[in-house]
Amino acid sequence: MPIEIEFFEEDKKLVVGDPASVTSLRKAFYGENEGAAVFLRPEEALYMLDVRNGRCLDENGREVTFNKIASHFGDAPRLMTRYYAFKDWRDRGLVIRPVDEATHYNRNPTHKYPSPGFDVPKYNAVARFYPDDNYAIIDDDIVGERMYTEHWFGQFGTYKADKHGRYNKLDIYEALFLLRHGSITIENANERQLIEAAKMNNSFFEPIYNVYEDWRMRGFVVKTGFKFGTHFRIYFPGAAPSRTTDDWIHSKHVLHVFPRTMELLTSELSRAIRVAHSVKKTFILAIPGEEIMKDVKPDYLLYHRKKDGIETPEDGMPKYLMLSLNEDEKISGAYLASAIDAAKNVGLSLMLAMVDRETSITYYRVRRIELKDSKYEYYEIDWKQP
Amino acid sequence: MPIEIEFFEEDKKLVVGDPASVTSLRKAFYGENEGAAVFLRPEEALYMLDVRNGRCLDENGREVTFNKIASHFGDAPRLMTRYYAFKDWRDRGLVIRPVDEATHYNRNPTHKYPSPGFDVPKYNAVARFYPDDNYAIIDDDIVGERMYTEHWFGQFGTYKADKHGRYNKLDIYEALFLLRHGSITIENANERQLIEAAKMNNSFFEPIYNVYEDWRMRGFVVKTGFKFGTHFRIYFPGAAPSRTTDDWIHSKHVLHVFPRTMELLTSELSRAIRVAHSVKKTFILAIPGEEIMKDVKPDYLLYHRKKDGIETPEDGMPKYLMLSLNEDEKISGAYLASAIDAAKNVGLSLMLAMVDRETSITYYRVRRIELKDSKYEYYEIDWKQP
């Protein structure tokens, strides 16, 4: 029998009283129990109308449509984005509950990365900086080749053909890093001038550089991620440049920087993750900066599957907090960082549910990285089919 | 024998006089002939030093290094970006010449798209707009399903399961389009309010909408390109929604909008093209807007291969104009449009050479699309291994 909901406009309550319906709703963990009735949240009521053939009537027996219900909850921000994320999780046969029910769990695994540190060598090389192009080029082929071979600074010779050509080209991140740590001199620019040149094209250069420096100082090799759609690709400590295909594929991780003060469309963040996924790299997100946002609350508490069925509030624990995001919505790094913190505070990982214009959902799971002595927090973000 | 270049500082001339060297340079189409000598352009001289074991001496017999040569041409903007693009083309055994040598060619093929036009049906549906979420939802399932089935407006039911659920969700582009053409009404917003809501998140909403409308009015179905990293995906006139895999794959084209007034990093443009390429879609770029930039000159005239060898100024015609772009460089839509026009004016296609931080080059070929009655110009951009 289709579920009948009664809507009490004054209290904005959505109530199901029919005993059979109450039993069925309780069994599937919908709503709040109030005596013999179940009070539904707006998303839950919308779901009944949308896919359960449910009906909603007001106190006078007049039909209340989907849009009518929603119009009474205009104070619930982003209701439709949240609704379609809710719907998708329910459509998968999984339980989804209000985030306020979260207590504390210990289901927030972190991924530990090595962090041996790095002593910046003194190369005493002299480079010339090209401010239009953001390269610093070293005439001296002896030291230029050594920097490249020993620690993979710059590109000696030609990309994938380092014997072809005789100069080392440092990129702007490498040039600033080596200059700042006293490893090289630059004949025509100082630190400030390097930074100013880089900021002409990218006002977020400094936070991106800070992330570069952080990983380099932990011992990682950090090169451009251009081919993978990200700011950087990284190699684990000990990596060396090589032209062989075997070594080449040892870069399994890409690193992208989303400064706290930056705003971007959800679709832009997703695009970067997609390229990384299509080339089978682990996507690492850095959210550097100081800005704190305190009031970001993820949308739902997600129960997931277990070996022999599904997890429920009765039988199991939630696995994620869900933050729903609309394709056309702009978010800041600080906003995302705060949502991740909220999940961490209840001992869960954050699940991003990106709702596109066709209300199709793409899920990205956010897992914290442990990188000893690091200045920032980093996250692996992977595409997930729940 | 290594090539010896003499540098005349006052005139900034790079001259090769040795008869054997002159013969070899002329044979490979380097430089300008001046009597018995060859005058090299800076990139050509740098190339000799870099990969041909060349030397450069000044009038007093002192060695002039790579950086020293470059430092004398500081008035040549983006010299290193242009140099590494030049080098790569030369490294492939192909001829590359100054753009000023271009005359007029007829090697600018356009790709003709159908344009049957579209009569916007009058649906008389009533939708409710959700400004936080950018959807307009239709309660009436009869008309809602019809709009979806007939012309693929909105998402009826559930994505890839249109029998599951009973509402049609129009995205913001569809909602504005149908409202503007008198096809639907919106109970809680007018055109201006729709636009204002969309612009809260995306200040470029209007030019992007204009492109949406242009393709819809030509008869194409235009849906979100979220899964493909672009603003839209398009289906050719006559397409209808379907859940079968066979029909699903009929979207072979994605459409991305780069307004003339927008600025973005080359790496961001490349990222969007990469996602499309990884999912085997044809990437279409729209550059809407009025702003005209007149002074953008591509960098080089590119000769390519032919059946039995390579094209040269003696034996064949150039195929492309090359615009070199640095990974970390910011460009505007107007800048790119102007470079494309410059190529069109000499009857060639534009080749983008994107130079990354490791001086590795990614090539994208730009080909014009012919779309009858359209308001804008569109381009197919495809990844090219020269």
mmCIF file with all atom_site columns, N, CA and C in Angstrom, chain A residues 65 67 70 78 81 84 87 91 130 132-133 135 137 139 158 164 166 169 201 224 227 229 231 233 271 327-328 330 356-358 360, chain B residues 53-54 65 67 70 78 81 84 87 91 130 132-133 135 137 139 158 164 169 201 224 227 229 231 233 271 327-328 330 356-358 360:
data_model
loop_
_atom_site.group_PDB
_atom_site.id
_atom_site.type_symbol
_atom_site.label_atom_id
_atom_site.label_alt_id
_atom_site.label_comp_id
_atom_site.label_asym_id
_atom_site.label_entity_id
_atom_site.label_seq_id
_atom_site.pdbx_PDB_ins_code
_atom_site.Cartn_x
_atom_site.Cartn_y
_atom_site.Cartn_z
_atom_site.occupancy
_atom_site.B_iso_or_equiv
_atom_site.pdbx_formal_charge
_atom_site.auth_seq_id
_atom_site.auth_comp_id
_atom_site.auth_asym_id
_atom_site.auth_atom_id
_atom_site.pdbx_PDB_model_num
ATOM 1   N N  . THR A 1 65  ? 1.866  18.669 -3.116  1.00 0.00 ? 65  THR A N  1
ATOM 2   C CA . THR A 1 65  ? 2.791  18.121 -4.116  1.00 0.00 ? 65  THR A CA 1
ATOM 3   C C  . THR A 1 65  ? 4.241  18.171 -3.626  1.00 0.00 ? 65  THR A C  1
ATOM 4   N N  . ASN A 1 67  ? 6.726  19.856 -4.975  1.00 0.00 ? 67  ASN A N  1
ATOM 5   C CA . ASN A 1 67  ? 7.175  21.249 -4.909  1.00 0.00 ? 67  ASN A CA 1
ATOM 6   C C  . ASN A 1 67  ? 6.569  21.990 -3.728  1.00 0.00 ? 67  ASN A C  1
ATOM 7   N N  . ALA A 1 70  ? 8.414  21.050 -0.610  1.00 0.00 ? 70  ALA A N  1
ATOM 8   C CA . ALA A 1 70  ? 9.725  21.713 -0.623  1.00 0.00 ? 70  ALA A CA 1
ATOM 9   C C  . ALA A 1 70  ? 9.592  23.201 -0.323  1.00 0.00 ? 70  ALA A C  1
ATOM 10  N N  . ARG A 1 78  ? 19.935 24.500 0.107   1.00 0.00 ? 78  ARG A N  1
ATOM 11  C CA . ARG A 1 78  ? 20.382 23.500 -0.849  1.00 0.00 ? 78  ARG A CA 1
ATOM 12  C C  . ARG A 1 78  ? 19.562 22.211 -0.723  1.00 0.00 ? 78  ARG A C  1
ATOM 13  N N  . THR A 1 81  ? 19.795 19.720 -3.811  1.00 0.00 ? 81  THR A N  1
ATOM 14  C CA . THR A 1 81  ? 21.093 19.052 -3.913  1.00 0.00 ? 81  THR A CA 1
ATOM 15  C C  . THR A 1 81  ? 21.186 17.958 -2.859  1.00 0.00 ? 81  THR A C  1
ATOM 16  N N  . TYR A 1 84  ? 18.720 14.967 -3.770  1.00 0.00 ? 84  TYR A N  1
ATOM 17  C CA . TYR A 1 84  ? 19.135 14.004 -4.800  1.00 0.00 ? 84  TYR A CA 1
ATOM 18  C C  . TYR A 1 84  ? 20.310 13.142 -4.348  1.00 0.00 ? 84  TYR A C  1
ATOM 19  N N  . LYS A 1 87  ? 18.558 10.655 -2.092  1.00 0.00 ? 87  LYS A N  1
ATOM 20  C CA . LYS A 1 87  ? 17.807 9.706  -2.912  1.00 0.00 ? 87  LYS A CA 1
ATOM 21  C C  . LYS A 1 87  ? 18.721 8.635  -3.496  1.00 0.00 ? 87  LYS A C  1
ATOM 22  N N  . ASP A 1 91  ? 18.397 4.817  -3.024  1.00 0.00 ? 91  ASP A N  1
ATOM 23  C CA . ASP A 1 91  ? 18.149 3.985  -4.211  1.00 0.00 ? 91  ASP A CA 1
ATOM 24  C C  . ASP A 1 91  ? 19.101 2.784  -4.261  1.00 0.00 ? 91  ASP A C  1
ATOM 25  N N  . TYR A 1 130 ? 63.892 33.587 -16.469 1.00 0.00 ? 130 TYR A N  1
ATOM 26  C CA . TYR A 1 130 ? 63.096 34.117 -17.574 1.00 0.00 ? 130 TYR A CA 1
ATOM 27  C C  . TYR A 1 130 ? 61.692 34.397 -17.066 1.00 0.00 ? 130 TYR A C  1
ATOM 28  N N  . ASP A 1 132 ? 59.008 35.862 -18.150 1.00 0.00 ? 132 ASP A N  1
ATOM 29  C CA . ASP A 1 132 ? 57.830 35.586 -18.992 1.00 0.00 ? 132 ASP A CA 1
ATOM 30  C C  . ASP A 1 132 ? 57.483 34.109 -18.987 1.00 0.00 ? 132 ASP A C  1
ATOM 31  N N  . ASP A 1 133 ? 58.510 33.300 -18.809 1.00 0.00 ? 133 ASP A N  1
ATOM 32  C CA . ASP A 1 133 ? 58.365 31.866 -19.080 1.00 0.00 ? 133 ASP A CA 1
ATOM 33  C C  . ASP A 1 133 ? 58.452 31.016 -17.823 1.00 0.00 ? 133 ASP A C  1
ATOM 34  N N  . TYR A 1 135 ? 61.026 29.902 -16.227 1.00 0.00 ? 135 TYR A N  1
ATOM 35  C CA . TYR A 1 135 ? 62.134 28.945 -16.133 1.00 0.00 ? 135 TYR A CA 1
ATOM 36  C C  . TYR A 1 135 ? 63.374 29.661 -15.608 1.00 0.00 ? 135 TYR A C  1
ATOM 37  N N  . ILE A 1 137 ? 67.428 28.867 -16.201 1.00 0.00 ? 137 ILE A N  1
ATOM 38  C CA . ILE A 1 137 ? 68.246 27.978 -17.027 1.00 0.00 ? 137 ILE A CA 1
ATOM 39  C C  . ILE A 1 137 ? 69.708 28.086 -16.610 1.00 0.00 ? 137 ILE A C  1
ATOM 40  N N  . ASP A 1 139 ? 73.601 27.439 -17.569 1.00 0.00 ? 139 ASP A N  1
ATOM 41  C CA . ASP A 1 139 ? 74.533 27.226 -18.691 1.00 0.00 ? 139 ASP A CA 1
ATOM 42  C C  . ASP A 1 139 ? 75.483 26.054 -18.424 1.00 0.00 ? 139 ASP A C  1
ATOM 43  N N  . THR A 1 158 ? 66.634 16.978 -22.804 1.00 0.00 ? 158 THR A N  1
ATOM 44  C CA . THR A 1 158 ? 65.279 17.025 -23.347 1.00 0.00 ? 158 THR A CA 1
ATOM 45  C C  . THR A 1 158 ? 64.416 16.063 -22.556 1.00 0.00 ? 158 THR A C  1
ATOM 46  N N  . HIS A 1 164 ? 69.997 14.534 -25.003 1.00 0.00 ? 164 HIS A N  1
ATOM 47  C CA . HIS A 1 164 ? 69.790 15.412 -26.151 1.00 0.00 ? 164 HIS A CA 1
ATOM 48  C C  . HIS A 1 164 ? 69.668 16.850 -25.661 1.00 0.00 ? 164 HIS A C  1
ATOM 49  N N  . ARG A 1 166 ? 72.032 20.297 -23.657 1.00 0.00 ? 166 ARG A N  1
ATOM 50  C CA . ARG A 1 166 ? 73.022 20.373 -22.587 1.00 0.00 ? 166 ARG A CA 1
ATOM 51  C C  . ARG A 1 166 ? 72.747 21.422 -21.528 1.00 0.00 ? 166 ARG A C  1
ATOM 52  N N  . LYS A 1 169 ? 66.954 23.101 -17.155 1.00 0.00 ? 169 LYS A N  1
ATOM 53  C CA . LYS A 1 169 ? 65.883 24.080 -17.016 1.00 0.00 ? 169 LYS A CA 1
ATOM 54  C C  . LYS A 1 169 ? 65.161 23.808 -15.706 1.00 0.00 ? 169 LYS A C  1
ATOM 55  N N  . ASN A 1 201 ? 50.791 35.570 -13.318 1.00 0.00 ? 201 ASN A N  1
ATOM 56  C CA . ASN A 1 201 ? 49.911 34.625 -13.986 1.00 0.00 ? 201 ASN A CA 1
ATOM 57  C C  . ASN A 1 201 ? 49.010 33.876 -13.016 1.00 0.00 ? 201 ASN A C  1
ATOM 58  N N  . THR A 1 224 ? 56.108 18.663 -12.458 1.00 0.00 ? 224 THR A N  1
ATOM 59  C CA . THR A 1 224 ? 54.824 19.150 -12.966 1.00 0.00 ? 224 THR A CA 1
ATOM 60  C C  . THR A 1 224 ? 53.824 18.000 -13.165 1.00 0.00 ? 224 THR A C  1
ATOM 61  N N  . LYS A 1 227 ? 50.614 16.792 -17.462 1.00 0.00 ? 227 LYS A N  1
ATOM 62  C CA . LYS A 1 227 ? 50.048 15.696 -18.269 1.00 0.00 ? 227 LYS A CA 1
ATOM 63  C C  . LYS A 1 227 ? 48.919 14.980 -17.539 1.00 0.00 ? 227 LYS A C  1
ATOM 64  N N  . GLY A 1 229 ? 46.772 16.672 -15.399 1.00 0.00 ? 229 GLY A N  1
ATOM 65  C CA . GLY A 1 229 ? 45.729 17.636 -15.053 1.00 0.00 ? 229 GLY A CA 1
ATOM 66  C C  . GLY A 1 229 ? 45.834 18.216 -13.653 1.00 0.00 ? 229 GLY A C  1
ATOM 67  N N  . HIS A 1 231 ? 48.530 20.130 -10.401 1.00 0.00 ? 231 HIS A N  1
ATOM 68  C CA . HIS A 1 231 ? 49.689 21.001 -10.238 1.00 0.00 ? 231 HIS A CA 1
ATOM 69  C C  . HIS A 1 231 ? 50.994 20.218 -10.272 1.00 0.00 ? 231 HIS A C  1
ATOM 70  N N  . ARG A 1 233 ? 53.044 16.095 -9.965  1.00 0.00 ? 233 ARG A N  1
ATOM 71  C CA . ARG A 1 233 ? 53.081 14.660 -9.740  1.00 0.00 ? 233 ARG A CA 1
ATOM 72  C C  . ARG A 1 233 ? 54.208 14.426 -8.749  1.00 0.00 ? 233 ARG A C  1
ATOM 73  N N  . ARG A 1 271 ? 36.897 17.863 -12.229 1.00 0.00 ? 271 ARG A N  1
ATOM 74  C CA . ARG A 1 271 ? 37.651 17.694 -13.482 1.00 0.00 ? 271 ARG A CA 1
ATOM 75  C C  . ARG A 1 271 ? 39.088 17.254 -13.199 1.00 0.00 ? 271 ARG A C  1
ATOM 76  N N  . GLU A 1 327 ? 26.968 20.411 -8.949  1.00 0.00 ? 327 GLU A N  1
ATOM 77  C CA . GLU A 1 327 ? 27.902 20.683 -10.060 1.00 0.00 ? 327 GLU A CA 1
ATOM 78  C C  . GLU A 1 327 ? 28.195 22.163 -10.251 1.00 0.00 ? 327 GLU A C  1
ATOM 79  N N  . ASP A 1 328 ? 27.153 22.985 -10.133 1.00 0.00 ? 328 ASP A N  1
ATOM 80  C CA . ASP A 1 328 ? 27.302 24.404 -10.452 1.00 0.00 ? 328 ASP A CA 1
ATOM 81  C C  . ASP A 1 328 ? 27.535 25.271 -9.221  1.00 0.00 ? 328 ASP A C  1
ATOM 82  N N  . LYS A 1 330 ? 29.800 26.888 -6.167  1.00 0.00 ? 330 LYS A N  1
ATOM 83  C CA . LYS A 1 330 ? 31.166 27.339 -5.923  1.00 0.00 ? 330 LYS A CA 1
ATOM 84  C C  . LYS A 1 330 ? 31.517 27.066 -4.472  1.00 0.00 ? 330 LYS A C  1
ATOM 85  N N  . ASP A 1 356 ? 25.126 16.239 -10.321 1.00 0.00 ? 356 ASP A N  1
ATOM 86  C CA . ASP A 1 356 ? 25.231 17.017 -11.550 1.00 0.00 ? 356 ASP A CA 1
ATOM 87  C C  . ASP A 1 356 ? 23.867 17.523 -12.013 1.00 0.00 ? 356 ASP A C  1
ATOM 88  N N  . ARG A 1 357 ? 23.842 18.199 -13.168 1.00 0.00 ? 357 ARG A N  1
ATOM 89  C CA . ARG A 1 357 ? 22.615 18.840 -13.626 1.00 0.00 ? 357 ARG A CA 1
ATOM 90  C C  . ARG A 1 357 ? 21.521 17.847 -13.976 1.00 0.00 ? 357 ARG A C  1
ATOM 91  N N  . GLU A 1 358 ? 21.901 16.604 -14.183 1.00 0.00 ? 358 GLU A N  1
ATOM 92  C CA . GLU A 1 358 ? 20.902 15.551 -14.423 1.00 0.00 ? 358 GLU A CA 1
ATOM 93  C C  . GLU A 1 358 ? 20.597 14.771 -13.141 1.00 0.00 ? 358 GLU A C  1
ATOM 94  N N  . SER A 1 360 ? 22.504 13.081 -11.422 1.00 0.00 ? 360 SER A N  1
ATOM 95  C CA . SER A 1 360 ? 23.338 11.888 -11.286 1.00 0.00 ? 360 SER A CA 1
ATOM 96  C C  . SER A 1 360 ? 24.453 12.201 -10.289 1.00 0.00 ? 360 SER A C  1
ATOM 97  N N  . ASN B 1 53  ? 75.791 21.016 -30.594 1.00 0.00 ? 53  ASN B N  1
ATOM 98  C CA . ASN B 1 53  ? 77.176 21.174 -30.169 1.00 0.00 ? 53  ASN B CA 1
ATOM 99  C C  . ASN B 1 53  ? 77.794 22.464 -30.727 1.00 0.00 ? 53  ASN B C  1
ATOM 100 N N  . GLY B 1 54  ? 76.959 23.449 -31.049 1.00 0.00 ? 54  GLY B N  1
ATOM 101 C CA . GLY B 1 54  ? 77.446 24.693 -31.637 1.00 0.00 ? 54  GLY B CA 1
ATOM 102 C C  . GLY B 1 54  ? 78.142 25.578 -30.607 1.00 0.00 ? 54  GLY B C  1
ATOM 103 N N  . THR B 1 65  ? 77.396 32.445 -24.080 1.00 0.00 ? 65  THR B N  1
ATOM 104 C CA . THR B 1 65  ? 76.630 31.257 -23.662 1.00 0.00 ? 65  THR B CA 1
ATOM 105 C C  . THR B 1 65  ? 75.167 31.370 -24.111 1.00 0.00 ? 65  THR B C  1
ATOM 106 N N  . ASN B 1 67  ? 72.517 31.493 -22.153 1.00 0.00 ? 67  ASN B N  1
ATOM 107 C CA . ASN B 1 67  ? 71.845 32.550 -21.396 1.00 0.00 ? 67  ASN B CA 1
ATOM 108 C C  . ASN B 1 67  ? 72.265 33.944 -21.863 1.00 0.00 ? 67  ASN B C  1
ATOM 109 N N  . ALA B 1 70  ? 70.416 34.780 -25.010 1.00 0.00 ? 70  ALA B N  1
ATOM 110 C CA . ALA B 1 70  ? 69.021 35.082 -24.664 1.00 0.00 ? 70  ALA B CA 1
ATOM 111 C C  . ALA B 1 70  ? 68.906 36.449 -24.007 1.00 0.00 ? 70  ALA B C  1
ATOM 112 N N  . ARG B 1 78  ? 58.466 36.103 -24.113 1.00 0.00 ? 78  ARG B N  1
ATOM 113 C CA . ARG B 1 78  ? 58.248 34.662 -23.981 1.00 0.00 ? 78  ARG B CA 1
ATOM 114 C C  . ARG B 1 78  ? 59.248 33.868 -24.809 1.00 0.00 ? 78  ARG B C  1
ATOM 115 N N  . THR B 1 81  ? 59.578 30.032 -23.878 1.00 0.00 ? 81  THR B N  1
ATOM 116 C CA . THR B 1 81  ? 58.406 29.233 -24.265 1.00 0.00 ? 81  THR B CA 1
ATOM 117 C C  . THR B 1 81  ? 58.440 28.988 -25.772 1.00 0.00 ? 81  THR B C  1
ATOM 118 N N  . TYR B 1 84  ? 61.381 26.486 -26.710 1.00 0.00 ? 84  TYR B N  1
ATOM 119 C CA . TYR B 1 84  ? 61.182 25.050 -26.488 1.00 0.00 ? 84  TYR B CA 1
ATOM 120 C C  . TYR B 1 84  ? 60.124 24.466 -27.429 1.00 0.00 ? 84  TYR B C  1
ATOM 121 N N  . LYS B 1 87  ? 62.156 24.158 -30.634 1.00 0.00 ? 87  LYS B N  1
ATOM 122 C CA . LYS B 1 87  ? 63.085 23.025 -30.505 1.00 0.00 ? 87  LYS B CA 1
ATOM 123 C C  . LYS B 1 87  ? 62.375 21.696 -30.734 1.00 0.00 ? 87  LYS B C  1
ATOM 124 N N  . ASP B 1 91  ? 63.272 19.055 -33.389 1.00 0.00 ? 91  ASP B N  1
ATOM 125 C CA . ASP B 1 91  ? 63.698 17.721 -32.922 1.00 0.00 ? 91  ASP B CA 1
ATOM 126 C C  . ASP B 1 91  ? 62.949 16.605 -33.646 1.00 0.00 ? 91  ASP B C  1
ATOM 127 N N  . TYR B 1 130 ? 14.586 26.294 -7.788  1.00 0.00 ? 130 TYR B N  1
ATOM 128 C CA . TYR B 1 130 ? 15.353 26.165 -6.553  1.00 0.00 ? 130 TYR B CA 1
ATOM 129 C C  . TYR B 1 130 ? 16.670 26.920 -6.720  1.00 0.00 ? 130 TYR B C  1
ATOM 130 N N  . ASP B 1 132 ? 19.135 27.837 -4.807  1.00 0.00 ? 132 ASP B N  1
ATOM 131 C CA . ASP B 1 132 ? 20.377 27.303 -4.241  1.00 0.00 ? 132 ASP B CA 1
ATOM 132 C C  . ASP B 1 132 ? 20.955 26.203 -5.127  1.00 0.00 ? 132 ASP B C  1
ATOM 133 N N  . ASP B 1 133 ? 20.072 25.517 -5.810  1.00 0.00 ? 133 ASP B N  1
ATOM 134 C CA . ASP B 1 133 ? 20.447 24.253 -6.449  1.00 0.00 ? 133 ASP B CA 1
ATOM 135 C C  . ASP B 1 133 ? 20.428 24.338 -7.961  1.00 0.00 ? 133 ASP B C  1
ATOM 136 N N  . TYR B 1 135 ? 17.972 23.998 -10.045 1.00 0.00 ? 135 TYR B N  1
ATOM 137 C CA . TYR B 1 135 ? 17.032 23.134 -10.751 1.00 0.00 ? 135 TYR B CA 1
ATOM 138 C C  . TYR B 1 135 ? 15.671 23.819 -10.809 1.00 0.00 ? 135 TYR B C  1
ATOM 139 N N  . ILE B 1 137 ? 11.827 22.202 -11.026 1.00 0.00 ? 137 ILE B N  1
ATOM 140 C CA . ILE B 1 137 ? 11.207 20.882 -10.942 1.00 0.00 ? 137 ILE B CA 1
ATOM 141 C C  . ILE B 1 137 ? 9.726  20.985 -11.293 1.00 0.00 ? 137 ILE B C  1
ATOM 142 N N  . ASP B 1 139 ? 6.034  19.280 -11.120 1.00 0.00 ? 139 ASP B N  1
ATOM 143 C CA . ASP B 1 139 ? 5.213  18.297 -10.409 1.00 0.00 ? 139 ASP B CA 1
ATOM 144 C C  . ASP B 1 139 ? 4.452  17.386 -11.368 1.00 0.00 ? 139 ASP B C  1
ATOM 145 N N  . THR B 1 158 ? 14.833 9.032  -12.856 1.00 0.00 ? 158 THR B N  1
ATOM 146 C CA . THR B 1 158 ? 16.191 8.958  -12.332 1.00 0.00 ? 158 THR B CA 1
ATOM 147 C C  . THR B 1 158 ? 17.156 8.818  -13.506 1.00 0.00 ? 158 THR B C  1
ATOM 148 N N  . HIS B 1 164 ? 12.008 5.265  -12.777 1.00 0.00 ? 164 HIS B N  1
ATOM 149 C CA . HIS B 1 164 ? 12.142 5.301  -11.322 1.00 0.00 ? 164 HIS B CA 1
ATOM 150 C C  . HIS B 1 164 ? 12.003 6.750  -10.852 1.00 0.00 ? 164 HIS B C  1
ATOM 151 N N  . LYS B 1 169 ? 13.243 17.184 -13.722 1.00 0.00 ? 169 LYS B N  1
ATOM 152 C CA . LYS B 1 169 ? 14.133 18.213 -13.185 1.00 0.00 ? 169 LYS B CA 1
ATOM 153 C C  . LYS B 1 169 ? 14.828 18.884 -14.355 1.00 0.00 ? 169 LYS B C  1
ATOM 154 N N  . ASN B 1 201 ? 27.009 31.815 -8.407  1.00 0.00 ? 201 ASN B N  1
ATOM 155 C CA . ASN B 1 201 ? 28.070 30.817 -8.401  1.00 0.00 ? 201 ASN B CA 1
ATOM 156 C C  . ASN B 1 201 ? 29.015 30.952 -9.579  1.00 0.00 ? 201 ASN B C  1
ATOM 157 N N  . THR B 1 224 ? 24.402 18.251 -19.532 1.00 0.00 ? 224 THR B N  1
ATOM 158 C CA . THR B 1 224 ? 25.625 18.530 -18.767 1.00 0.00 ? 224 THR B CA 1
ATOM 159 C C  . THR B 1 224 ? 26.788 17.675 -19.257 1.00 0.00 ? 224 THR B C  1
ATOM 160 N N  . LYS B 1 227 ? 30.371 14.634 -16.379 1.00 0.00 ? 227 LYS B N  1
ATOM 161 C CA . LYS B 1 227 ? 31.143 13.385 -16.375 1.00 0.00 ? 227 LYS B CA 1
ATOM 162 C C  . LYS B 1 227 ? 32.328 13.431 -17.327 1.00 0.00 ? 227 LYS B C  1
ATOM 163 N N  . GLY B 1 229 ? 34.054 16.390 -17.889 1.00 0.00 ? 229 GLY B N  1
ATOM 164 C CA . GLY B 1 229 ? 34.923 17.516 -17.551 1.00 0.00 ? 229 GLY B CA 1
ATOM 165 C C  . GLY B 1 229 ? 34.658 18.788 -18.320 1.00 0.00 ? 229 GLY B C  1
ATOM 166 N N  . HIS B 1 231 ? 31.522 21.832 -19.902 1.00 0.00 ? 231 HIS B N  1
ATOM 167 C CA . HIS B 1 231 ? 30.227 22.431 -19.574 1.00 0.00 ? 231 HIS B CA 1
ATOM 168 C C  . HIS B 1 231 ? 29.071 21.585 -20.095 1.00 0.00 ? 231 HIS B C  1
ATOM 169 N N  . ARG B 1 233 ? 27.674 18.202 -22.910 1.00 0.00 ? 233 ARG B N  1
ATOM 170 C CA . ARG B 1 233 ? 27.870 17.218 -23.960 1.00 0.00 ? 233 ARG B CA 1
ATOM 171 C C  . ARG B 1 233 ? 26.743 17.453 -24.957 1.00 0.00 ? 233 ARG B C  1
ATOM 172 N N  . ARG B 1 271 ? 43.455 20.795 -19.191 1.00 0.00 ? 271 ARG B N  1
ATOM 173 C CA . ARG B 1 271 ? 42.795 19.794 -18.338 1.00 0.00 ? 271 ARG B CA 1
ATOM 174 C C  . ARG B 1 271 ? 41.436 19.396 -18.909 1.00 0.00 ? 271 ARG B C  1
ATOM 175 N N  . GLU B 1 327 ? 52.655 26.337 -19.738 1.00 0.00 ? 327 GLU B N  1
ATOM 176 C CA . GLU B 1 327 ? 51.760 25.736 -18.738 1.00 0.00 ? 327 GLU B CA 1
ATOM 177 C C  . GLU B 1 327 ? 51.260 26.742 -17.708 1.00 0.00 ? 327 GLU B C  1
ATOM 178 N N  . ASP B 1 328 ? 52.130 27.615 -17.262 1.00 0.00 ? 328 ASP B N  1
ATOM 179 C CA . ASP B 1 328 ? 51.784 28.519 -16.161 1.00 0.00 ? 328 ASP B CA 1
ATOM 180 C C  . ASP B 1 328 ? 51.346 29.896 -16.635 1.00 0.00 ? 328 ASP B C  1
ATOM 181 N N  . LYS B 1 330 ? 48.696 32.642 -18.214 1.00 0.00 ? 330 LYS B N  1
ATOM 182 C CA . LYS B 1 330 ? 47.266 32.925 -18.208 1.00 0.00 ? 330 LYS B CA 1
ATOM 183 C C  . LYS B 1 330 ? 46.878 33.521 -19.546 1.00 0.00 ? 330 LYS B C  1
ATOM 184 N N  . ASP B 1 356 ? 55.228 22.536 -21.066 1.00 0.00 ? 356 ASP B N  1
ATOM 185 C CA . ASP B 1 356 ? 55.049 22.388 -19.621 1.00 0.00 ? 356 ASP B CA 1
ATOM 186 C C  . ASP B 1 356 ? 56.342 22.717 -18.875 1.00 0.00 ? 356 ASP B C  1
ATOM 187 N N  . ARG B 1 357 ? 56.314 22.566 -17.555 1.00 0.00 ? 357 ARG B N  1
ATOM 188 C CA . ARG B 1 357 ? 57.457 22.993 -16.735 1.00 0.00 ? 357 ARG B CA 1
ATOM 189 C C  . ARG B 1 357 ? 58.717 22.181 -16.994 1.00 0.00 ? 357 ARG B C  1
ATOM 190 N N  . GLU B 1 358 ? 58.545 21.010 -17.593 1.00 0.00 ? 358 GLU B N  1
ATOM 191 C CA . GLU B 1 358 ? 59.702 20.193 -17.972 1.00 0.00 ? 358 GLU B CA 1
ATOM 192 C C  . GLU B 1 358 ? 60.058 20.399 -19.439 1.00 0.00 ? 358 GLU B C  1
ATOM 193 N N  . SER B 1 360 ? 58.348 19.810 -21.935 1.00 0.00 ? 360 SER B N  1
ATOM 194 C CA . SER B 1 360 ? 57.713 18.830 -22.807 1.00 0.00 ? 360 SER B CA 1
ATOM 195 C C  . SER B 1 360 ? 56.513 19.504 -23.487 1.00 0.00 ? 360 SER B C  1
#
